[in-house]
CSV table of C-alpha atoms in Angstrom, one decimal:
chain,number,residue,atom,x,y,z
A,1,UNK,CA,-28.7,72.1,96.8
A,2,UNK,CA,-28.3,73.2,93.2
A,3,UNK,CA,-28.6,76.8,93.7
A,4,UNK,CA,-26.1,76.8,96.6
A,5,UNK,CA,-23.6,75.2,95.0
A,6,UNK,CA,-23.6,77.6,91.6
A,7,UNK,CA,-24.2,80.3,94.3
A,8,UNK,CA,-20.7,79.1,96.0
A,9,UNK,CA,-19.6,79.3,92.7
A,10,UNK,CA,-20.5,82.6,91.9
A,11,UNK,CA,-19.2,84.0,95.2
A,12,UNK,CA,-15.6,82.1,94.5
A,13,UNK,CA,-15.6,83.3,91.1
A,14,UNK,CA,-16.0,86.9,92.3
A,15,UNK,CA,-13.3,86.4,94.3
A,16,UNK,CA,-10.8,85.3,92.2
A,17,UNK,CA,-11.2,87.9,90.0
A,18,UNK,CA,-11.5,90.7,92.9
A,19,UNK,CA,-7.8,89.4,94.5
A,20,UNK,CA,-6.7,88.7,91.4
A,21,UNK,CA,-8.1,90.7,88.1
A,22,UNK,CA,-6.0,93.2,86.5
A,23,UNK,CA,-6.6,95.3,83.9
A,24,UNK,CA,-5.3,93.3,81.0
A,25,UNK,CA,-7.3,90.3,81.8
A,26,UNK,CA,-10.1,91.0,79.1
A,27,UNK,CA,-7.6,92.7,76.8
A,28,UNK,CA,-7.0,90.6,73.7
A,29,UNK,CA,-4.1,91.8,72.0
A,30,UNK,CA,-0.5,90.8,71.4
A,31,UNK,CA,0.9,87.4,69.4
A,32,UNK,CA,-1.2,85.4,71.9
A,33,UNK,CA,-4.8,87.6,71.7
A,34,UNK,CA,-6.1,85.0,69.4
A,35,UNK,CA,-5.7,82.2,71.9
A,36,UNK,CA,-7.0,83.9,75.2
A,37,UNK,CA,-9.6,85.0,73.4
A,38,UNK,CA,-10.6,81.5,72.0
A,39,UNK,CA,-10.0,80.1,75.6
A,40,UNK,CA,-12.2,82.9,77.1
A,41,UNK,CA,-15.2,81.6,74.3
A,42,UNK,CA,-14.3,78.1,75.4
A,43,UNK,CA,-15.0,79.1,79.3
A,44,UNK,CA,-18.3,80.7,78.5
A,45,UNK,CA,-19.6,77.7,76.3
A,46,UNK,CA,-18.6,75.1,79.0
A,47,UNK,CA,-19.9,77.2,81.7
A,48,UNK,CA,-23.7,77.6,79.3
A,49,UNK,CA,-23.0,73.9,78.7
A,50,UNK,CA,-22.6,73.2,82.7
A,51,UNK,CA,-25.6,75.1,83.5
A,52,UNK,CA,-28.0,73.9,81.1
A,53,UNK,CA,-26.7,70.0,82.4
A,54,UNK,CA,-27.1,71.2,85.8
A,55,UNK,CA,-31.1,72.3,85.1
A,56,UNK,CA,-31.7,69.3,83.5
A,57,UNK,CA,-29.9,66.4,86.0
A,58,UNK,CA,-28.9,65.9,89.0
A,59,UNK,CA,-25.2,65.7,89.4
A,60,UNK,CA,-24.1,63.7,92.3
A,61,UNK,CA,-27.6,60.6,90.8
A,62,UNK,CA,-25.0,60.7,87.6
A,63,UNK,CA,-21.9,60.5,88.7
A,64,UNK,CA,-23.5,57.7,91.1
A,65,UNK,CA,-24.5,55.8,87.7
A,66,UNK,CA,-21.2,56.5,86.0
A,67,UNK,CA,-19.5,55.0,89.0
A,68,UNK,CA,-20.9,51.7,88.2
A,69,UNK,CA,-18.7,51.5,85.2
A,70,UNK,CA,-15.6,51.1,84.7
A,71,UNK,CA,-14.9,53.7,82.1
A,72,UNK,CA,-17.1,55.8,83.9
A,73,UNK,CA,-14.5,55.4,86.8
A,74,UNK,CA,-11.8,56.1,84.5
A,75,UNK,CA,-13.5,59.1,83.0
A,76,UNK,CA,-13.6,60.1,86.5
A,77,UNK,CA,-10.2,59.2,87.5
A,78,UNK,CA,-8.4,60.5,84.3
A,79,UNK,CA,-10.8,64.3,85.3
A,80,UNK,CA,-9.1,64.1,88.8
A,81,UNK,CA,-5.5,63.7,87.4
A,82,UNK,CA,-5.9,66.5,85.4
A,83,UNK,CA,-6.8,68.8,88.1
A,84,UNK,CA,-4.0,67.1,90.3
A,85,UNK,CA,-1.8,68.4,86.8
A,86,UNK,CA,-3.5,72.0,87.6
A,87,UNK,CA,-3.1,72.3,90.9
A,88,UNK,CA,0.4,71.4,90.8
A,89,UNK,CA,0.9,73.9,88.0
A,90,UNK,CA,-0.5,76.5,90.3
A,91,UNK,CA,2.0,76.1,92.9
A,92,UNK,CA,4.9,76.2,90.5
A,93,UNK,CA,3.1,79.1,89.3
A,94,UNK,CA,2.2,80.3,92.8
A,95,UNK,CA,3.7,78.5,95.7
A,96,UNK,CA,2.6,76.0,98.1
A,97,UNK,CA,0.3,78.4,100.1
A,98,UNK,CA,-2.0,79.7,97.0
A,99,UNK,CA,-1.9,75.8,95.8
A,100,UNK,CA,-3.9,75.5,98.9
A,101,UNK,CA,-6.1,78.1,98.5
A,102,UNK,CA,-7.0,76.7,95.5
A,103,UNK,CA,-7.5,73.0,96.1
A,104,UNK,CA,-10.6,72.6,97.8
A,105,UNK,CA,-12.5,74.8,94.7
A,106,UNK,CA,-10.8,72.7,92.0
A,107,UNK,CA,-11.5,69.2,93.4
A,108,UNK,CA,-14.7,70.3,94.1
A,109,UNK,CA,-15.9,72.8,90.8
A,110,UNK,CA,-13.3,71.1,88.7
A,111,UNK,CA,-12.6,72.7,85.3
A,112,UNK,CA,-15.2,75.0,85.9
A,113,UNK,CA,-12.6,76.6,88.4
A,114,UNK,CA,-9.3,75.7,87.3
A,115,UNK,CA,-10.3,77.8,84.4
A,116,UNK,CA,-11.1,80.8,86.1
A,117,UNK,CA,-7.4,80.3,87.0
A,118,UNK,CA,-6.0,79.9,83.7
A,119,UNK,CA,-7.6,83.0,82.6
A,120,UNK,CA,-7.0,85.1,84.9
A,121,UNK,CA,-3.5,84.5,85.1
A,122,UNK,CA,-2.8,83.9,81.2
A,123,UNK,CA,-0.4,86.4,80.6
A,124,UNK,CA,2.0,85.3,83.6
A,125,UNK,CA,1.7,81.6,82.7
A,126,UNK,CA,2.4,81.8,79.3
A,127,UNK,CA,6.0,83.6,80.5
A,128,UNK,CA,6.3,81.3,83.0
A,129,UNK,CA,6.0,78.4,80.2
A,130,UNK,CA,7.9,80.5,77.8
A,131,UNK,CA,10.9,80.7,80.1
């Protein structure tokens, strides 16, 4: 179950960048270079962290346990809410219809995802913000 779900991953990660890399997307330059390229090393280290939890437990036994308390249901709840937060940034950012699109990979990869999204579509979100 492991492997299929980092394989899902992989293949929704390729994806995203394939409909919607560009050629600045690794480019690091400008007043804000600094900070995409910090978030880009934040990505990777989550993404080694993630991997190296997912080898050694098993998601869904831990999230079972954490349910049975009730910070571990707020942890959970207050993780949820901020992907809510992200995927309603997306459709300002995007519209209802790539919102969509979206959904079903953040509540299901969480950050892991809504990263990918925030990378890939720095540049246009820091003008959106700036505006």
């Amino acid at each position: 179950m492991n492997v299929v779900a980092w394989l899902v991953y992989v293949l929704l990660a390729v994806g995203a960048f394939y409909w919607h890399g560009h050629p600045e997307l690794l480019v690091f330059s400008g007043a804000l270079g600094w900070l995409k390229a910090l978030l880009w090393a934040v990505f990777v280290a989550f993404m080694l962290y993630t991997i190296h939890c997912s080898r050694k437990e098993n998601l869904i036994l831990t999230v079972r346990s954490m349910a049975g308390y009730f910070w571990g249901r707020q942890i959970m709840l207050d993780l949820y809410m901020g992907l809510i937060l992200t995927l309603l940034i997306i459709g300002l950012h995007q519209g209802l219809w790539v919102m969509l699109v979206w959904t079903l990979p953040v509540l299901l990869y969480g950050n892991a995802i809504a990263w990918l999204y925030l990378l890939i579509h720095f540049e246009s979100l820091v003008a959106m913000l700036g505006s």
